[in-house]
């Protein structure tokens, strides 16, 4: 738990804990289920400390989870030529859900869009509620997309337009099941992971970017 995630955990855990305490106070054993739920929610919002990566020219995983797709030559209007290589990572409920910047750079653009709430593991989740960031750094532009899942449907983003980020810096959190997409300019990224790879935010290299 950290100063970033503690207020979010309290939003969900405190009502469950309070209701559980009331039930237990009235002699109803069902209160233990709510106390257990509060504990599980608190664990969900854990935020372990991780050293910032230092290797230049590497785009790192933006989230913990499993790579579900590596798509080449997809449409991405924010990148040069409008095409990109996209690496998609699915986060289960047991993964750490704090997202980290895949590269160092300035947040050039941000937008929130979408209104779908398909399960994050499905391909059609790309139309879910999502938050998009364009990062412009020494190795060129990179797009990060935070995609909400079907449960809480909420995205928290701590980054702001114009802010300078370093690779591995905390930038936000997606509540209760989600996915992240990292999009790299087509033709300049040597992808280092494949479908089924398990990754950790700010730790696992996703791709090596060619010097532009």
mmCIF file of C-alpha atoms in Angstrom:
data_model
loop_
_atom_site.group_PDB
_atom_site.id
_atom_site.type_symbol
_atom_site.label_atom_id
_atom_site.label_comp_id
_atom_site.label_asym_id
_atom_site.label_seq_id
_atom_site.Cartn_x
_atom_site.Cartn_y
_atom_site.Cartn_z
ATOM 1 C CA UNK A 1 0.000 0.000 0.000
ATOM 2 C CA UNK A 2 1.250 3.516 -0.772
ATOM 3 C CA UNK A 3 0.069 7.115 -0.588
ATOM 4 C CA UNK A 4 -1.251 6.637 -4.128
ATOM 5 C CA UNK A 5 -3.334 3.533 -3.478
ATOM 6 C CA UNK A 6 -4.387 3.886 0.167
ATOM 7 C CA UNK A 7 -7.269 6.337 -0.547
ATOM 8 C CA UNK A 8 -8.527 4.063 -3.341
ATOM 9 C CA UNK A 9 -8.435 0.996 -1.103
ATOM 10 C CA UNK A 10 -10.357 2.835 1.603
ATOM 11 C CA UNK A 11 -13.089 3.739 -0.882
ATOM 12 C CA UNK A 12 -13.971 0.051 -1.243
ATOM 13 C CA UNK A 13 -12.673 -1.614 1.917
ATOM 14 C CA UNK A 14 -14.062 0.711 4.597
ATOM 15 C CA UNK A 15 -17.773 0.231 3.708
ATOM 16 C CA UNK A 16 -17.314 -3.565 3.594
ATOM 17 C CA UNK A 17 -15.423 -3.561 6.881
ATOM 18 C CA UNK A 18 -18.026 -1.329 8.534
ATOM 19 C CA UNK A 19 -20.915 -3.484 7.364
ATOM 20 C CA UNK A 20 -19.078 -6.611 8.499
ATOM 21 C CA UNK A 21 -18.452 -5.142 11.931
ATOM 22 C CA UNK A 22 -22.136 -4.265 12.315
ATOM 23 C CA UNK A 23 -23.200 -7.795 11.396
ATOM 24 C CA UNK A 24 -20.684 -9.349 13.776
ATOM 25 C CA UNK A 25 -21.818 -6.967 16.506
ATOM 26 C CA UNK A 26 -25.355 -8.248 16.087
ATOM 27 C CA UNK A 27 -24.171 -11.841 16.323
ATOM 28 C CA UNK A 28 -24.420 -12.680 12.622
ATOM 29 C CA UNK A 29 -21.531 -14.782 11.344
ATOM 30 C CA UNK A 30 -22.081 -13.503 7.804
ATOM 31 C CA UNK A 31 -20.108 -10.441 8.884
ATOM 32 C CA UNK A 32 -16.906 -12.450 8.545
ATOM 33 C CA UNK A 33 -17.470 -12.658 4.785
ATOM 34 C CA UNK A 34 -17.510 -8.874 4.556
ATOM 35 C CA UNK A 35 -14.424 -8.589 6.748
ATOM 36 C CA UNK A 36 -12.698 -11.055 4.420
ATOM 37 C CA UNK A 37 -13.832 -9.030 1.418
ATOM 38 C CA UNK A 38 -12.349 -5.874 2.953
ATOM 39 C CA UNK A 39 -9.042 -7.681 3.461
ATOM 40 C CA UNK A 40 -9.049 -8.932 -0.154
ATOM 41 C CA UNK A 41 -9.780 -5.457 -1.473
ATOM 42 C CA UNK A 42 -6.937 -4.018 0.587
ATOM 43 C CA UNK A 43 -4.584 -6.642 -0.855
ATOM 44 C CA UNK A 44 -5.735 -5.779 -4.372
ATOM 45 C CA UNK A 45 -4.496 -2.196 -3.975
ATOM 46 C CA UNK A 46 -0.991 -3.219 -2.909
ATOM 47 C CA UNK A 47 1.781 -1.148 -4.441
ATOM 48 C CA UNK A 48 5.207 -2.782 -4.037
ATOM 49 C CA UNK A 49 8.288 -0.584 -4.389
ATOM 50 C CA UNK A 50 10.345 -1.302 -7.503
ATOM 51 C CA UNK A 51 13.643 0.216 -8.655
ATOM 52 C CA UNK A 52 13.345 2.362 -11.771
ATOM 53 C CA UNK A 53 14.814 0.702 -14.883
ATOM 54 C CA UNK A 54 17.902 2.329 -16.367
ATOM 55 C CA UNK A 55 18.572 0.634 -19.715
ATOM 56 C CA UNK A 56 18.121 3.160 -22.573
ATOM 57 C CA UNK A 57 16.163 2.321 -25.691
ATOM 58 C CA UNK A 58 13.846 -0.137 -23.917
ATOM 59 C CA UNK A 59 10.063 0.075 -23.593
ATOM 60 C CA UNK A 60 8.988 -1.688 -20.401
ATOM 61 C CA UNK A 61 5.744 -3.350 -19.403
ATOM 62 C CA UNK A 62 3.163 -0.836 -18.212
ATOM 63 C CA UNK A 63 1.432 -3.371 -15.975
ATOM 64 C CA UNK A 64 1.790 -6.746 -14.349
ATOM 65 C CA UNK A 65 -0.012 -9.595 -16.081
ATOM 66 C CA UNK A 66 0.137 -11.884 -19.101
ATOM 67 C CA UNK A 67 0.746 -10.826 -22.700
ATOM 68 C CA UNK A 68 -2.378 -11.806 -24.624
ATOM 69 C CA UNK A 69 -1.462 -10.393 -28.039
ATOM 70 C CA UNK A 70 1.351 -8.840 -30.040
ATOM 71 C CA UNK A 71 -0.271 -7.128 -33.025
ATOM 72 C CA UNK A 72 1.858 -5.604 -35.769
ATOM 73 C CA UNK A 73 0.816 -2.881 -38.187
ATOM 74 C CA UNK A 74 -2.333 -1.781 -36.343
ATOM 75 C CA UNK A 75 -3.887 1.649 -36.719
ATOM 76 C CA UNK A 76 -2.712 4.357 -34.299
ATOM 77 C CA UNK A 77 -3.244 7.978 -35.443
ATOM 78 C CA UNK A 78 -1.029 9.444 -32.713
ATOM 79 C CA UNK A 79 2.099 7.736 -34.071
ATOM 80 C CA UNK A 80 4.105 8.579 -37.222
ATOM 81 C CA UNK A 81 2.507 7.066 -40.308
ATOM 82 C CA UNK A 82 -0.580 6.138 -38.316
ATOM 83 C CA UNK A 83 0.578 2.549 -37.790
ATOM 84 C CA UNK A 84 1.905 0.757 -34.705
ATOM 85 C CA UNK A 85 3.016 -2.443 -33.047
ATOM 86 C CA UNK A 86 0.714 -3.120 -30.084
ATOM 87 C CA UNK A 87 1.524 -5.259 -27.051
ATOM 88 C CA UNK A 88 -1.544 -6.120 -24.957
ATOM 89 C CA UNK A 89 -1.297 -7.282 -21.334
ATOM 90 C CA UNK A 90 -4.213 -8.684 -19.330
ATOM 91 C CA UNK A 91 -4.302 -8.167 -15.557
ATOM 92 C CA UNK A 92 -6.142 -10.725 -13.440
ATOM 93 C CA UNK A 93 -7.619 -9.855 -10.052
ATOM 94 C CA UNK A 94 -4.524 -11.307 -8.358
ATOM 95 C CA UNK A 95 -2.033 -9.078 -10.193
ATOM 96 C CA UNK A 96 -0.661 -5.779 -8.922
ATOM 97 C CA UNK A 97 -2.811 -3.180 -10.715
ATOM 98 C CA UNK A 98 -0.578 -0.108 -10.449
ATOM 99 C CA UNK A 99 0.445 0.980 -13.948
ATOM 100 C CA UNK A 100 3.879 2.417 -14.748
ATOM 101 C CA UNK A 101 5.254 4.448 -17.629
ATOM 102 C CA UNK A 102 6.798 2.202 -20.303
ATOM 103 C CA UNK A 103 9.361 4.839 -21.316
ATOM 104 C CA UNK A 104 10.810 8.142 -20.192
ATOM 105 C CA UNK A 105 9.233 11.181 -21.827
ATOM 106 C CA UNK A 106 6.751 14.025 -21.654
ATOM 107 C CA UNK A 107 3.002 13.432 -21.610
ATOM 108 C CA UNK A 108 2.077 15.219 -24.834
ATOM 109 C CA UNK A 109 -1.599 14.266 -25.057
ATOM 110 C CA UNK A 110 -4.254 12.539 -22.988
ATOM 111 C CA UNK A 111 -7.833 11.574 -23.682
ATOM 112 C CA UNK A 112 -10.611 9.513 -22.130
ATOM 113 C CA UNK A 113 -12.973 7.695 -24.438
ATOM 114 C CA UNK A 114 -15.138 4.635 -24.910
ATOM 115 C CA UNK A 115 -18.235 3.428 -23.103
ATOM 116 C CA UNK A 116 -18.047 -0.370 -23.311
ATOM 117 C CA UNK A 117 -17.445 -2.720 -20.391
ATOM 118 C CA UNK A 118 -16.606 -6.076 -21.945
ATOM 119 C CA UNK A 119 -14.395 -8.413 -19.886
ATOM 120 C CA UNK A 120 -10.839 -7.103 -20.300
ATOM 121 C CA UNK A 121 -9.569 -10.447 -21.587
ATOM 122 C CA UNK A 122 -11.723 -10.236 -24.727
ATOM 123 C CA UNK A 123 -10.623 -8.529 -27.925
ATOM 124 C CA UNK A 124 -13.717 -6.344 -28.001
ATOM 125 C CA UNK A 125 -12.538 -4.746 -24.745
ATOM 126 C CA UNK A 126 -10.524 -2.366 -26.937
ATOM 127 C CA UNK A 127 -13.776 -0.339 -27.156
ATOM 128 C CA UNK A 128 -14.183 -0.215 -23.362
ATOM 129 C CA UNK A 129 -13.820 2.915 -21.292
ATOM 130 C CA UNK A 130 -10.148 3.765 -21.572
ATOM 131 C CA UNK A 131 -7.492 6.374 -20.963
ATOM 132 C CA UNK A 132 -4.887 7.127 -23.651
ATOM 133 C CA UNK A 133 -1.543 8.847 -23.154
ATOM 134 C CA UNK A 134 0.993 9.941 -25.769
ATOM 135 C CA UNK A 135 4.533 9.945 -24.385
ATOM 136 C CA UNK A 136 7.263 11.726 -26.345
ATOM 137 C CA UNK A 137 10.779 10.787 -25.299
ATOM 138 C CA UNK A 138 14.345 10.440 -26.610
ATOM 139 C CA UNK A 139 13.460 7.330 -28.621
ATOM 140 C CA UNK A 140 10.330 8.836 -30.167
ATOM 141 C CA UNK A 141 6.602 8.631 -29.355
ATOM 142 C CA UNK A 142 4.904 5.788 -27.492
ATOM 143 C CA UNK A 143 1.181 5.426 -26.712
ATOM 144 C CA UNK A 144 -0.129 3.827 -23.536
ATOM 145 C CA UNK A 145 -3.784 2.823 -23.191
ATOM 146 C CA UNK A 146 -5.363 1.909 -19.850
ATOM 147 C CA UNK A 147 -8.505 -0.174 -20.478
ATOM 148 C CA UNK A 148 -11.190 -0.676 -17.821
ATOM 149 C CA UNK A 149 -12.712 -4.108 -17.221
ATOM 150 C CA UNK A 150 -16.239 -5.273 -16.470
ATOM 151 C CA UNK A 151 -16.296 -4.975 -12.655
ATOM 152 C CA UNK A 152 -15.522 -1.530 -11.217
ATOM 153 C CA UNK A 153 -15.205 0.145 -14.633
ATOM 154 C CA UNK A 154 -12.939 2.818 -13.179
ATOM 155 C CA UNK A 155 -9.521 4.153 -14.217
ATOM 156 C CA UNK A 156 -7.334 6.329 -12.019
ATOM 157 C CA UNK A 157 -4.560 8.271 -13.755
ATOM 158 C CA UNK A 158 -2.025 10.314 -11.788
ATOM 159 C CA UNK A 159 -0.111 11.628 -14.822
ATOM 160 C CA UNK A 160 -0.939 15.037 -16.295
ATOM 161 C CA UNK A 161 -0.432 16.596 -19.729
ATOM 162 C CA UNK A 162 2.980 18.255 -19.900
ATOM 163 C CA UNK A 163 4.436 16.165 -17.084
ATOM 164 C CA UNK A 164 7.884 14.622 -17.527
ATOM 165 C CA UNK A 165 7.890 10.928 -16.643
ATOM 166 C CA UNK A 166 10.695 8.441 -16.227
ATOM 167 C CA UNK A 167 10.458 4.811 -17.275
ATOM 168 C CA UNK A 168 8.896 2.760 -14.496
ATOM 169 C CA UNK A 169 7.228 5.732 -12.770
ATOM 170 C CA UNK A 170 3.755 5.106 -11.333
ATOM 171 C CA UNK A 171 1.119 6.679 -13.545
ATOM 172 C CA UNK A 172 -2.196 5.170 -12.488
ATOM 173 C CA UNK A 173 -4.330 2.193 -11.588
ATOM 174 C CA UNK A 174 -7.228 0.334 -13.200
ATOM 175 C CA UNK A 175 -9.773 -1.003 -10.725
ATOM 176 C CA UNK A 176 -10.521 -4.748 -10.475
ATOM 177 C CA UNK A 177 -9.508 -6.462 -13.687
ATOM 178 C CA UNK A 178 -8.201 -4.671 -16.743
ATOM 179 C CA UNK A 179 -5.679 -4.519 -19.559
ATOM 180 C CA UNK A 180 -2.999 -2.219 -20.884
ATOM 181 C CA UNK A 181 -1.909 -1.622 -24.472
ATOM 182 C CA UNK A 182 1.549 -0.261 -25.281
ATOM 183 C CA UNK A 183 1.756 0.962 -28.876
ATOM 184 C CA UNK A 184 5.122 1.553 -30.524
ATOM 185 C CA UNK A 185 5.815 3.110 -33.939
ATOM 186 C CA UNK A 186 5.662 0.436 -36.641
ATOM 187 C CA UNK A 187 9.018 -0.639 -37.949
ATOM 188 C CA UNK A 188 11.169 0.697 -35.106
ATOM 189 C CA UNK A 189 10.416 -1.777 -32.311
ATOM 190 C CA UNK A 190 11.989 -5.186 -31.789
ATOM 191 C CA UNK A 191 9.425 -6.945 -29.591
ATOM 192 C CA UNK A 192 10.987 -8.991 -26.782
ATOM 193 C CA UNK A 193 7.858 -10.806 -25.517
ATOM 194 C CA UNK A 194 5.246 -13.121 -27.003
ATOM 195 C CA UNK A 195 1.687 -14.192 -26.217
ATOM 196 C CA UNK A 196 1.710 -16.037 -22.910
ATOM 197 C CA UNK A 197 4.693 -14.149 -21.475
ATOM 198 C CA UNK A 198 4.254 -13.012 -17.874
ATOM 199 C CA UNK A 199 5.436 -9.440 -17.312
ATOM 200 C CA UNK A 200 5.909 -6.998 -14.430
ATOM 201 C CA UNK A 201 5.313 -3.258 -14.686
ATOM 202 C CA UNK A 202 8.518 -1.248 -14.962
ATOM 203 C CA UNK A 203 10.628 -4.414 -14.807
ATOM 204 C CA UNK A 204 10.041 -6.576 -17.889
ATOM 205 C CA UNK A 205 11.354 -5.245 -21.247
ATOM 206 C CA UNK A 206 8.595 -5.314 -23.888
ATOM 207 C CA UNK A 207 10.583 -4.035 -26.843
ATOM 208 C CA UNK A 208 13.876 -2.539 -27.909
ATOM 209 C CA UNK A 209 13.381 0.724 -29.796
ATOM 210 C CA UNK A 210 15.646 1.545 -32.712
ATOM 211 C CA UNK A 211 17.428 4.901 -32.524
ATOM 212 C CA UNK A 212 15.516 7.366 -34.674
#
